Coordinates of C-alpha atoms in Angstrom, one line a residue:
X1486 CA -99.6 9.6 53.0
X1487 CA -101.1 7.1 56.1
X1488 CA -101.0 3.4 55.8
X1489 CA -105.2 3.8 55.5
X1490 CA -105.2 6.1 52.5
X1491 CA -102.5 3.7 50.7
X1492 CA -104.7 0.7 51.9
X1493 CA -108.1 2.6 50.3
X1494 CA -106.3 3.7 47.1
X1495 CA -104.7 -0.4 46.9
X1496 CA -108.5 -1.8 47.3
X1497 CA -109.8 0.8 44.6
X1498 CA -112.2 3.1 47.8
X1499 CA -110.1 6.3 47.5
X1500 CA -111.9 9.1 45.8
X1501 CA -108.8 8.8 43.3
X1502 CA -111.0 6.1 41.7
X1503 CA -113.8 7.9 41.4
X1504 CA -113.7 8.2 37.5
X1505 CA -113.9 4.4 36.7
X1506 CA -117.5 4.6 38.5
X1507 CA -118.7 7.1 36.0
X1508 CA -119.0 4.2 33.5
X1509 CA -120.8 0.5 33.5
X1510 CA -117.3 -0.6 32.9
X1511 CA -115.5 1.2 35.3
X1512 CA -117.3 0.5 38.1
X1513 CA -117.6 -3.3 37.5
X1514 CA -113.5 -3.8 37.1
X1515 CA -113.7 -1.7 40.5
X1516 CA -115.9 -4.0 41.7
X1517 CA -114.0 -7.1 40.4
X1518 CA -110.7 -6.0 42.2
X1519 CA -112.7 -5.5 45.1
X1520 CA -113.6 -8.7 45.2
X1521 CA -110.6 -10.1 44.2
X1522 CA -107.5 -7.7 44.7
X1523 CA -104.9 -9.9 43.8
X1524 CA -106.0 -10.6 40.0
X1525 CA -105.4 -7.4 38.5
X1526 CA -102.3 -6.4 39.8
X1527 CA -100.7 -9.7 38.6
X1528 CA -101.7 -9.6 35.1
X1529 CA -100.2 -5.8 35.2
X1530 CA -96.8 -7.1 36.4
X1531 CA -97.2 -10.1 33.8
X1532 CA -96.0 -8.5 30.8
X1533 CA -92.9 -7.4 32.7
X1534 CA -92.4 -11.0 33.9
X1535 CA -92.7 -12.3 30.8
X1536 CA -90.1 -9.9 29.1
X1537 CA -87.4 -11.2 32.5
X1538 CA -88.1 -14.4 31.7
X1539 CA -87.4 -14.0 28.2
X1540 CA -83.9 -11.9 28.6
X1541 CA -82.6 -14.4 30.8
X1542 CA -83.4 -17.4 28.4
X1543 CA -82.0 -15.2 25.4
X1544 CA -78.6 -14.2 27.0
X1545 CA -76.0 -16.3 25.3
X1546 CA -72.7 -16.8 27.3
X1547 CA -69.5 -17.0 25.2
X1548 CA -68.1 -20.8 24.6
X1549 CA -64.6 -20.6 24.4
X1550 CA -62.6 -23.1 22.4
X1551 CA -59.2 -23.7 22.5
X1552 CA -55.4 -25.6 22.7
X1553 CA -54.8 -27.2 26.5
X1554 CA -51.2 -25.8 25.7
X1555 CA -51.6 -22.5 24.3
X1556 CA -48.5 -20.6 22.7
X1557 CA -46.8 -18.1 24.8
X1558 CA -47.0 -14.2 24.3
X1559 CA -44.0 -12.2 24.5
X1560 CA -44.6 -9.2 26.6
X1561 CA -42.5 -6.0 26.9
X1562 CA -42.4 -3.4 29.8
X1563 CA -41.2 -0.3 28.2
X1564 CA -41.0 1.4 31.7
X1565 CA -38.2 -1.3 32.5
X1566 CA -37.2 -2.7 29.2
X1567 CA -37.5 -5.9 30.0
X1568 CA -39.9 -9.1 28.1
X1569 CA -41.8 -11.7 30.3
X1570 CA -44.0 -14.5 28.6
X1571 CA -47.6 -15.0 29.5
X1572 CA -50.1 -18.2 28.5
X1573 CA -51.6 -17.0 25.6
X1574 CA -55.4 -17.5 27.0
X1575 CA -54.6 -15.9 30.4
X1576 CA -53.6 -13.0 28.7
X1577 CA -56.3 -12.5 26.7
X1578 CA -58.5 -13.0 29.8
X1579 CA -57.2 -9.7 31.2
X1580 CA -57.4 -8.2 28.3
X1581 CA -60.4 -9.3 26.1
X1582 CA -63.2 -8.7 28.9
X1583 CA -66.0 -8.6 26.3
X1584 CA -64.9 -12.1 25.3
X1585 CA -62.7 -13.5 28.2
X1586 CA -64.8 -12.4 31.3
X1587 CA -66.9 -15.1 33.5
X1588 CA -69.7 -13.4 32.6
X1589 CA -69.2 -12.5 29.1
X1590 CA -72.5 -12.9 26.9
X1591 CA -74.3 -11.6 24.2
X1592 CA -77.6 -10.0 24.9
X1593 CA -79.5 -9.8 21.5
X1594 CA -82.2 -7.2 21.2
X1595 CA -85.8 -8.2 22.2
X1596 CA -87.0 -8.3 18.9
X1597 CA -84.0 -10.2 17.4
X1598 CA -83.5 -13.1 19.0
X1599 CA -83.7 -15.0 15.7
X1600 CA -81.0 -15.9 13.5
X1601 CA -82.6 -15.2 10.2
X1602 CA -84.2 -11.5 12.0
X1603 CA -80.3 -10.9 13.0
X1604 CA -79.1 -11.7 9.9
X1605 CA -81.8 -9.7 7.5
X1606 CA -81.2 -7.0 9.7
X1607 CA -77.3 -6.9 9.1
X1608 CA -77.8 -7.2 5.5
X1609 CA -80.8 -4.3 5.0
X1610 CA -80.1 -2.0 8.1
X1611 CA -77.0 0.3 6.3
X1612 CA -77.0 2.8 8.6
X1613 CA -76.0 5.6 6.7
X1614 CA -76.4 8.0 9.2
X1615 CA -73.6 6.4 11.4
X1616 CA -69.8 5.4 11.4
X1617 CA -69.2 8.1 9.0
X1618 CA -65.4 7.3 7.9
X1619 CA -63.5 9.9 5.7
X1620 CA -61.7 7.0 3.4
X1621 CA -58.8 8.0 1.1
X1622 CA -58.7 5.6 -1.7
X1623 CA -55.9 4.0 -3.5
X1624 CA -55.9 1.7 -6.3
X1625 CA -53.5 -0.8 -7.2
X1626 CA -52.2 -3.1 -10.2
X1627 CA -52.4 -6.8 -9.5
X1628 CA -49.4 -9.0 -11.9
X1629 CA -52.1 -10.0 -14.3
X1630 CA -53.7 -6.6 -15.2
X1631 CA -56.3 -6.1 -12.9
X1632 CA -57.0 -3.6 -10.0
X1633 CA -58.2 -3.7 -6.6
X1634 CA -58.8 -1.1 -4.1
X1635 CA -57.5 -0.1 -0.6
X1636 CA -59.4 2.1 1.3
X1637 CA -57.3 3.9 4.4
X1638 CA -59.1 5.8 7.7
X1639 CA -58.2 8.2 8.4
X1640 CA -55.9 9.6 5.5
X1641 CA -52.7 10.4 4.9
X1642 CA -53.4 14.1 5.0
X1643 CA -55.1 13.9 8.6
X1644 CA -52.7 11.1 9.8
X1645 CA -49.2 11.2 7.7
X1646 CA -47.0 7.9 7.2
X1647 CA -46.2 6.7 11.0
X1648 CA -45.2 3.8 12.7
X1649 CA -49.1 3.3 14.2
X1650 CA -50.4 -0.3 14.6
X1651 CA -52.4 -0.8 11.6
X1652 CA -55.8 -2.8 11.2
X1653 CA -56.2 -4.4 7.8
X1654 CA -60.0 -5.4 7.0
X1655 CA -61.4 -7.9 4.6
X1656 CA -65.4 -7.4 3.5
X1657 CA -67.8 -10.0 2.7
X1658 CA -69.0 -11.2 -0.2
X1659 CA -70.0 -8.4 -2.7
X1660 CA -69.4 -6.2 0.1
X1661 CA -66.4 -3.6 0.8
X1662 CA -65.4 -0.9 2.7
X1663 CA -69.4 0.8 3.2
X1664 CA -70.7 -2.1 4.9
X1665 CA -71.5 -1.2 8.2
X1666 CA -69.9 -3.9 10.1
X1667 CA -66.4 -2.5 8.7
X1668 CA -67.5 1.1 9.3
X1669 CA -68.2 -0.1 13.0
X1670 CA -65.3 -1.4 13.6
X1671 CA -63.1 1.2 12.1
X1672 CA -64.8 4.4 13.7
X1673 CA -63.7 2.4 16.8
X1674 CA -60.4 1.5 16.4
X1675 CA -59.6 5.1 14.6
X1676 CA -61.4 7.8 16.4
X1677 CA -61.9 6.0 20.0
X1678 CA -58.2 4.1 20.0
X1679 CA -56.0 6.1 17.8
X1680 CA -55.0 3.3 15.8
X1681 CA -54.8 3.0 11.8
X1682 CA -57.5 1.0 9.6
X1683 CA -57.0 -0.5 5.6
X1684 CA -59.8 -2.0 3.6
X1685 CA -59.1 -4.4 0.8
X1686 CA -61.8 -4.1 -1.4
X1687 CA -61.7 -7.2 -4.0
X1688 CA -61.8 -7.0 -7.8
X1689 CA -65.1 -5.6 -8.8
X1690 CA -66.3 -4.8 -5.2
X1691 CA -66.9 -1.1 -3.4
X1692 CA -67.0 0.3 -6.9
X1693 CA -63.7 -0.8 -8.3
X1694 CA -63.6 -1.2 -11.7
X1695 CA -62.6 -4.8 -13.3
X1696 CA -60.1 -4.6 -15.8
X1697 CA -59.4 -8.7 -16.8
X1698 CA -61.9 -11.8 -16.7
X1699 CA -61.0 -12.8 -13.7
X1700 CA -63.2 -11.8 -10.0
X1701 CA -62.2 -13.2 -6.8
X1702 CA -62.9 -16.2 -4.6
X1703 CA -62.7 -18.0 -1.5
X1704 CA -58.9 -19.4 -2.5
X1705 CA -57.6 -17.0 -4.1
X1706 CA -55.1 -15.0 -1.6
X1707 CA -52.7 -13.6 -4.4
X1708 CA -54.4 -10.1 -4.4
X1709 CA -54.9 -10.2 -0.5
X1710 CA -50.4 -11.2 -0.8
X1711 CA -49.9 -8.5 -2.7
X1712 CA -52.3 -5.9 -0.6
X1713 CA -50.5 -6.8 2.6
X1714 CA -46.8 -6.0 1.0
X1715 CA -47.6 -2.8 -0.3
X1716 CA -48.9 -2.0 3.1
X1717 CA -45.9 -3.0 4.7
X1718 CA -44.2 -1.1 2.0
X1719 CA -46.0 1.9 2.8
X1720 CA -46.0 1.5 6.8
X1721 CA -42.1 0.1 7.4
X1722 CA -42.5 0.7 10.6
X1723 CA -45.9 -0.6 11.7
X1724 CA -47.2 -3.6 13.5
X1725 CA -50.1 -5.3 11.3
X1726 CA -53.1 -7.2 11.9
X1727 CA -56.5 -8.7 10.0
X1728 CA -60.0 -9.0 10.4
X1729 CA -62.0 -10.9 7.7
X1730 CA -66.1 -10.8 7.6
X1731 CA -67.5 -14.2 6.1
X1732 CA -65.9 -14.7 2.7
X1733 CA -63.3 -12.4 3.6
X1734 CA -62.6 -14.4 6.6
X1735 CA -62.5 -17.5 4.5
X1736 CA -60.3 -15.7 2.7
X1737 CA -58.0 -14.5 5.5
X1738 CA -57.6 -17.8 7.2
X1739 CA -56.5 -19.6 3.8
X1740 CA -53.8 -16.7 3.3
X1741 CA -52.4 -16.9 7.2
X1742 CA -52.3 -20.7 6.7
X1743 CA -50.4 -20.6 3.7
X1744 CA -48.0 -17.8 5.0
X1745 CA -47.1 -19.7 8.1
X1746 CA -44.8 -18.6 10.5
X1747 CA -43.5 -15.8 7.3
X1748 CA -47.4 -13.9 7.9
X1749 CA -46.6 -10.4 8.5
X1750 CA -49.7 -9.9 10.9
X1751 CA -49.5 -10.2 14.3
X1752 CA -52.6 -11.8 14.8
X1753 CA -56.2 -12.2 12.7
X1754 CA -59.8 -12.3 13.5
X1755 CA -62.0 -14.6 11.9
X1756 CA -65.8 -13.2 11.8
X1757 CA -68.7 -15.5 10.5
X1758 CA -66.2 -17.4 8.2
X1759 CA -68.0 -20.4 6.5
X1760 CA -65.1 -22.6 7.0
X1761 CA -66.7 -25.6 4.7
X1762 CA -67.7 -24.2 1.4
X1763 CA -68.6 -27.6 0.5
X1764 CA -71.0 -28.3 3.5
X1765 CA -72.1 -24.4 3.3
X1766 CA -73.5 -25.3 -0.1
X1767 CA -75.0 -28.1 0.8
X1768 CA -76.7 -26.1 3.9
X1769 CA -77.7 -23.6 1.2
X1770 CA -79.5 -26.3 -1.0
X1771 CA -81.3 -27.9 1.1
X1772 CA -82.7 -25.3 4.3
X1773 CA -85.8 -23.7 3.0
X1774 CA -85.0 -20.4 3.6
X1775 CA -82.0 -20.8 2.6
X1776 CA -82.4 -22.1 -0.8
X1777 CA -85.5 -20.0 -1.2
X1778 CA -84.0 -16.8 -0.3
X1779 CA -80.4 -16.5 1.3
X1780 CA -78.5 -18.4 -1.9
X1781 CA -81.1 -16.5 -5.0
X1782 CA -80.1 -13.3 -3.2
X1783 CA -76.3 -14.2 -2.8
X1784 CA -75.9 -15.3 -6.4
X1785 CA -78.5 -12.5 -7.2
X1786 CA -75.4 -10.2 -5.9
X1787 CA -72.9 -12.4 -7.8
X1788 CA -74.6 -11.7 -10.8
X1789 CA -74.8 -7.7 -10.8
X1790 CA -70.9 -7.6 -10.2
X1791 CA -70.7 -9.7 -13.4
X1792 CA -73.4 -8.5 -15.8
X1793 CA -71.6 -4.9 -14.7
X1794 CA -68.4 -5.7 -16.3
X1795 CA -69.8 -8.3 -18.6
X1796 CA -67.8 -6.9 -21.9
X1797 CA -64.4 -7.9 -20.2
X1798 CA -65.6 -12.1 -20.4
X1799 CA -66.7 -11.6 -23.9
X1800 CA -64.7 -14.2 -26.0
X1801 CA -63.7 -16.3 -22.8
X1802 CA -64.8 -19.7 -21.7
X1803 CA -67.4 -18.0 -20.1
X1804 CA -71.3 -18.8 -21.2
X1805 CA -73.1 -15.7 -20.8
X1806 CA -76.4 -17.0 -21.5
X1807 CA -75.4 -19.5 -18.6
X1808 CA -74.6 -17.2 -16.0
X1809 CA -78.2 -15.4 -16.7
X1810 CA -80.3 -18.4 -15.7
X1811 CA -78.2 -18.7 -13.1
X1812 CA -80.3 -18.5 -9.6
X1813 CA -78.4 -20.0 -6.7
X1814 CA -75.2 -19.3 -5.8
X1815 CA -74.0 -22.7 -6.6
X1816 CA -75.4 -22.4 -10.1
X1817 CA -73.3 -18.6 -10.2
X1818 CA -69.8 -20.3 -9.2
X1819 CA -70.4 -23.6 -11.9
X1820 CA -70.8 -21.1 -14.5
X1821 CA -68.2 -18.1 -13.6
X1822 CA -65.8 -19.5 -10.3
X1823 CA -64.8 -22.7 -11.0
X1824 CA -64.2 -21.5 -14.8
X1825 CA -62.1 -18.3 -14.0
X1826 CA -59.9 -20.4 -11.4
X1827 CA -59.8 -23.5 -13.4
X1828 CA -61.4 -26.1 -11.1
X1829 CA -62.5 -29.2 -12.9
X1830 CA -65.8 -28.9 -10.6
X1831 CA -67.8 -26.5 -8.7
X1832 CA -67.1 -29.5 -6.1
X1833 CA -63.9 -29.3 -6.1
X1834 CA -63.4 -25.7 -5.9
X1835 CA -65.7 -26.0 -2.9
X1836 CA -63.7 -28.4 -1.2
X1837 CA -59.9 -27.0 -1.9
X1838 CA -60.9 -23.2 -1.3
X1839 CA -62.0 -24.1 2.7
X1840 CA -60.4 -22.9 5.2
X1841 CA -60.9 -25.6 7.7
X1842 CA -57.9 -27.1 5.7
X1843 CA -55.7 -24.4 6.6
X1844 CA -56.2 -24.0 10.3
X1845 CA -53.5 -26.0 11.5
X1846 CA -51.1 -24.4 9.6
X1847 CA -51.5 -21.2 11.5
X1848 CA -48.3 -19.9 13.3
X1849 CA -50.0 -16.5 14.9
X1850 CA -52.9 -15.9 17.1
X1851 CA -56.1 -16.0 16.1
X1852 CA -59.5 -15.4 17.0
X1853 CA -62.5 -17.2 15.2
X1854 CA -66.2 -16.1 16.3
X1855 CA -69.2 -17.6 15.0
X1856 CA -73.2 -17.6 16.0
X1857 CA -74.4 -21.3 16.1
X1858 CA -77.5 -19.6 14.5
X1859 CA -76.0 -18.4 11.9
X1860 CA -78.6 -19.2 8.5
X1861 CA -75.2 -18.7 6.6
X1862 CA -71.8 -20.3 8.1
X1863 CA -73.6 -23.2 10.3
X1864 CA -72.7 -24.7 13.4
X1865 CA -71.8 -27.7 11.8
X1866 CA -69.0 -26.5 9.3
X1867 CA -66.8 -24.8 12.6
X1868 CA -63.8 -27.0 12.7
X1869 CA -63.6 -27.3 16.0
X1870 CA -61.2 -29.8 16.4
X1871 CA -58.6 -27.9 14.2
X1872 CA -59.3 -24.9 16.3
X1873 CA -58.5 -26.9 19.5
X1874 CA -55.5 -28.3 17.7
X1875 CA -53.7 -25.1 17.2
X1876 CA -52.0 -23.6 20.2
X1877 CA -52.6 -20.4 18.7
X1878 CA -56.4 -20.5 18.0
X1879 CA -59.3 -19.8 20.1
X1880 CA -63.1 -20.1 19.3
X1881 CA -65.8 -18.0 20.4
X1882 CA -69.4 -18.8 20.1
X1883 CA -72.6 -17.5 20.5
X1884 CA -76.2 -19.7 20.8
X1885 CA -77.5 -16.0 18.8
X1886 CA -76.3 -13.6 16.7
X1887 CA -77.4 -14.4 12.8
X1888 CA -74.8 -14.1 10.4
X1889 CA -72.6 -10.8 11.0
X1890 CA -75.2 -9.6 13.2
X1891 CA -75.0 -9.4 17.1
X1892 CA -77.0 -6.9 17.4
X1893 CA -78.0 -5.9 21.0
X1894 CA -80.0 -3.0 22.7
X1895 CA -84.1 -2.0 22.1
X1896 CA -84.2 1.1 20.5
X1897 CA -81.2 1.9 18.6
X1898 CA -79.2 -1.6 18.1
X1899 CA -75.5 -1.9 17.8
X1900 CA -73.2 -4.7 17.1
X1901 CA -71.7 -6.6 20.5
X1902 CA -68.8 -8.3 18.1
X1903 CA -67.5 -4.7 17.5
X1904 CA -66.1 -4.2 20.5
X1905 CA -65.0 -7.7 21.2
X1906 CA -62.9 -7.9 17.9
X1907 CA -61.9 -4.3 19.3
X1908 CA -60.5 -5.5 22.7
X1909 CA -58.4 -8.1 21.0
X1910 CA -56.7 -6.5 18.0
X1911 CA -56.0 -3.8 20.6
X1912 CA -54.6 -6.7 23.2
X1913 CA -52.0 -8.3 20.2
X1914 CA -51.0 -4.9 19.6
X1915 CA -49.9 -3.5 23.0
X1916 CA -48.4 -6.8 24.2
X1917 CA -45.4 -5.3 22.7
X1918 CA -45.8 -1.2 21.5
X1919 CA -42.1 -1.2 19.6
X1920 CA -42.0 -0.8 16.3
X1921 CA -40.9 -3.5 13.8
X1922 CA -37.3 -2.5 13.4
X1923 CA -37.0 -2.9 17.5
X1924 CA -38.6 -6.1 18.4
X1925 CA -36.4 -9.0 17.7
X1926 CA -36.5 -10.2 14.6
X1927 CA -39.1 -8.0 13.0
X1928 CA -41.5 -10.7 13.9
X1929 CA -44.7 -10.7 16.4
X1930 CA -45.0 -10.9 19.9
X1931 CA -44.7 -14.7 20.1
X1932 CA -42.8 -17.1 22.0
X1933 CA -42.6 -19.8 19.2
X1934 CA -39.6 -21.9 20.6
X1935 CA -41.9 -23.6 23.2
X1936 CA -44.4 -25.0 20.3
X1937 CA -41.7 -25.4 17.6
X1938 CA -41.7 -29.5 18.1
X1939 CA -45.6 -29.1 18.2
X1940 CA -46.8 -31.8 15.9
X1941 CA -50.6 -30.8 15.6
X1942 CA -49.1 -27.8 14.2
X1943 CA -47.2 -28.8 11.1
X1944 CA -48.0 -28.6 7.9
X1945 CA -50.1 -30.5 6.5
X1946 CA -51.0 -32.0 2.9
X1947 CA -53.0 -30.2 0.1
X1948 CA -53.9 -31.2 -3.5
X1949 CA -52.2 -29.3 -6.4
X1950 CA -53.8 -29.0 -9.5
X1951 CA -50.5 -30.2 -11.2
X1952 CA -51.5 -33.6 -10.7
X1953 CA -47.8 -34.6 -9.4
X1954 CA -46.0 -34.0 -5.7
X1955 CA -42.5 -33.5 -4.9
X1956 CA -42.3 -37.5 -4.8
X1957 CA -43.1 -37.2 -8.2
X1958 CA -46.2 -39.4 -7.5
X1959 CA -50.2 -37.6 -8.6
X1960 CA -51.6 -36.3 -5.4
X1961 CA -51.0 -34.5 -2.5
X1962 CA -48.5 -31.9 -2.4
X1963 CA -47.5 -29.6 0.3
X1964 CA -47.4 -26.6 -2.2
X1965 CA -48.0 -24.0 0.1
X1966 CA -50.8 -22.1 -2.2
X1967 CA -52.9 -22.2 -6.0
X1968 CA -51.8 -20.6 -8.8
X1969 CA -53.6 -20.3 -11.8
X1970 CA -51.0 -20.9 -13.9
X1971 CA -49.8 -24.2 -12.3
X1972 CA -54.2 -25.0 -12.7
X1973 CA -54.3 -24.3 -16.1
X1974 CA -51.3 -26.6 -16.1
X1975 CA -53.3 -29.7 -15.8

């Protein structure tokens, strides 16, 4: 083809053209290019300029958070048997690309650039037809009667009791081991890494029946205590670590902060945690799609776990009637949570079951990532300064991403948080591959000495229900966690 046949076929005179003269139409939007050849071809190209322009304003870079003296991780060579120590943040910058990289970002899908689309399409997108994970079930006895369930992948038939590096994962509220955001991340640390996954499903949840009046709740880490020794009873030989999902995360960062430097994981991942149960409720009260939808449909959950196993609060404190008008979530944890745990308030159950209060007392890695759009755990509950407090934390943020959603590609989207929480459990794991009977101590991979005068990092004071302290004074205490029994105490 000659320069003049492409110049004829641009300006719309090559016989090529000849079947938009056979109508009025046609022949005038011939004649209009003709005229003026420019016109057309831009407003073609415009709907492709338009879509660039809106990728590169939607593309949300990771903000990283963290201590300007991070802990030390211990690293062993098993080629030459020897450990060397490594800044905790440079480490994880070769390791964690996803996360770590210069030009790590999240690149929501086109049509879910919006919080609230991100997050309605985490919670009504199931996909059933992917992540398909083979769970063996086991169910155990909690002290008071009750019964939760663990859910291992792969199972002990297709992967017998070994020293493997084991993931343990915490659902949302109502949720358990089907939600997809667990399934995701399990298919991939399983079947693509080879490594070994647990979810603890909570009283009531994933179809585990509820034996005593009692549910679960964002302080309450006596089940997830328990969990986490019969694993280790189980796997003697395998290195742990946790992953929480909102509530679960909540959850998870309460339990690590009360264990201290005795946690048996390695390291944890915090994943849309709230943080602020207190400022989360008022969020949920006052936003208009979130009091109009996000908190009826929350509590609406709330209220098919109970109503399911209503017969096991009959003749408790419990008003029945009460917990039926019930709406919001708020109104679901004044009539049932603060009851079942004993708080005075649903105020006060808000305020002692955050997390934020436990942050400092972390003594292993860990790895907090929220989406400042989330409808759900909002940008104004992280606690940053905590975070940036703890030698061992780091905080990832994304402008995008909903609540538990991240969801990235056109036609058939995925999560991007999968393989970022992914990359670092794997990173924790392999900074030292013995198993816990070989590495020093039994303990993690961490280089504590250097932080052990670290006075951000102590503990700090909590309230205890008893009313009195170990000054024998009312107030604070630093009782390291809640028991009902000291509650009911007061």
């Amino acid at each position: 083809m000659d320069l003049e046949t492409v110049s004829q076929f641009a300006m719309g005179n090559h016989s090529a053209w000849g079947f938009m003269r056979e109508t009025e139409a046609g022949s005038r939007m011939l004649q209009f290019h003709q005229d003026k050849p420019l016109v057309l071809p831009f407003l073609a190209l415009l709907p492709f300029l338009f879509i660039a322009l809106f990728r590169f304003y939607t593309v949300c870079p990771v903000a990283l958070t963290y201590n300007d003296n991070p802990v030390m991780i211990k690293l062993f060579d098993q080629k030459t048997g020897k450990t060397t120590t490594e800044d905790y943040i440079e480490y994880l910058a070769r390791k964690v690309p996803s996360l770590m990289d210069r030009n790590a970002a999240f690149r929501p899908s086109l049509w879910m650039t919006s919080g609230h689309l991100q997050t309605a399409y985490a919670a009504y997108k199931g996909f059933e037809n992917k992540y398909i994970i083979p769970y063996q079930r086991e169910l155990l006895s909690t002290p008071d009667g009750g019964i939760v369930s663990i859910d291992w992948a792969p199972s002990f038939k297709a992967k017998p009791v070994d020293d493997t590096p084991t993931l343990v994962l915490l659902h949302g509220l109502t949720g358990g081991s089907h939600e997809s955001y667990i399934r995701a991340l399990v298919e991939t640390m399983t079947k693509d890494h080879g490594y070994r996954c647990v979810v603890f499903n909570a009283r009531a949840c994933a179809d585990t029946e509820l034996t005593t009046a009692q549910l679960y709740c964002g302080s309450w880490t006596d089940d997830l205590r328990m969990v986490v020794k019969h694993i280790r009873k189980t796997l003697p030989e395998a290195k742990l670590m946790s992953v929480g999902f909102s509530l679960g995360s909540n959850i998870l960062m309460n339990y690590m902060g009360e264990e201290g430097d005795r946690c048996e994981f390695l390291g944890a991942m915090s994943v849309g945690n709230p943080f602020d149960l207190l400022g989360t409720c008022y969020n949920m009260e006052r936003g208009f799609l979130q009091h109009r939808i996000y908190s009826p449909t929350m509590g609406g959950n709330l209220k098919r776990i109970f109503f399911k196993h209503a017969k096991v609060f009959e003749g408790t404190d419990i008003d029945i009637e009460q917990v039926r008008r019930a709406v919001t979530i708020r109104q679901f944890d004044d009539s049932v949570t603060r009851k079942v745990f004993k708080y005075r308030t649903v105020h006060e159950y808000y305020r002692m079951a955050s997390s934020s209060q436990r942050i400092l007392d972390i003594k292993r890695p860990f790895l907090c990532l929220n989406a400042l759009d989330d409808p759900i755990s909002v940008e104004w509950c992280l606690p940053v300064d905590e975070i940036r407090g703890n030698p061992f934390g780091l905080l990832a943020t994304t402008a995008r991403g909903g609540h538990l959603g991240w969801f990235q590609g056109f036609w058939s989207p995925n999560r991007w948080c999968t393989q970022v929480l992914a990359e670092y459990c794997i990173a924790l794991f392999e900074a030292d591959r013995r198993i816990v009977s070989q590495t020093p101590a039994g303990g993690p991979a961490i280089d504590t000495e250097a932080h052990a005068k670290d006075q951000n990092n102590q503990s700090h004071l909590v309230r205890d229900l008893n009313g009195v302290n170990g000054h024998g004074h009312d107030g604070a205490t630093t009782k390291p966690r809640r028991t009902l029994g000291s509650a009911a105490a007061n």
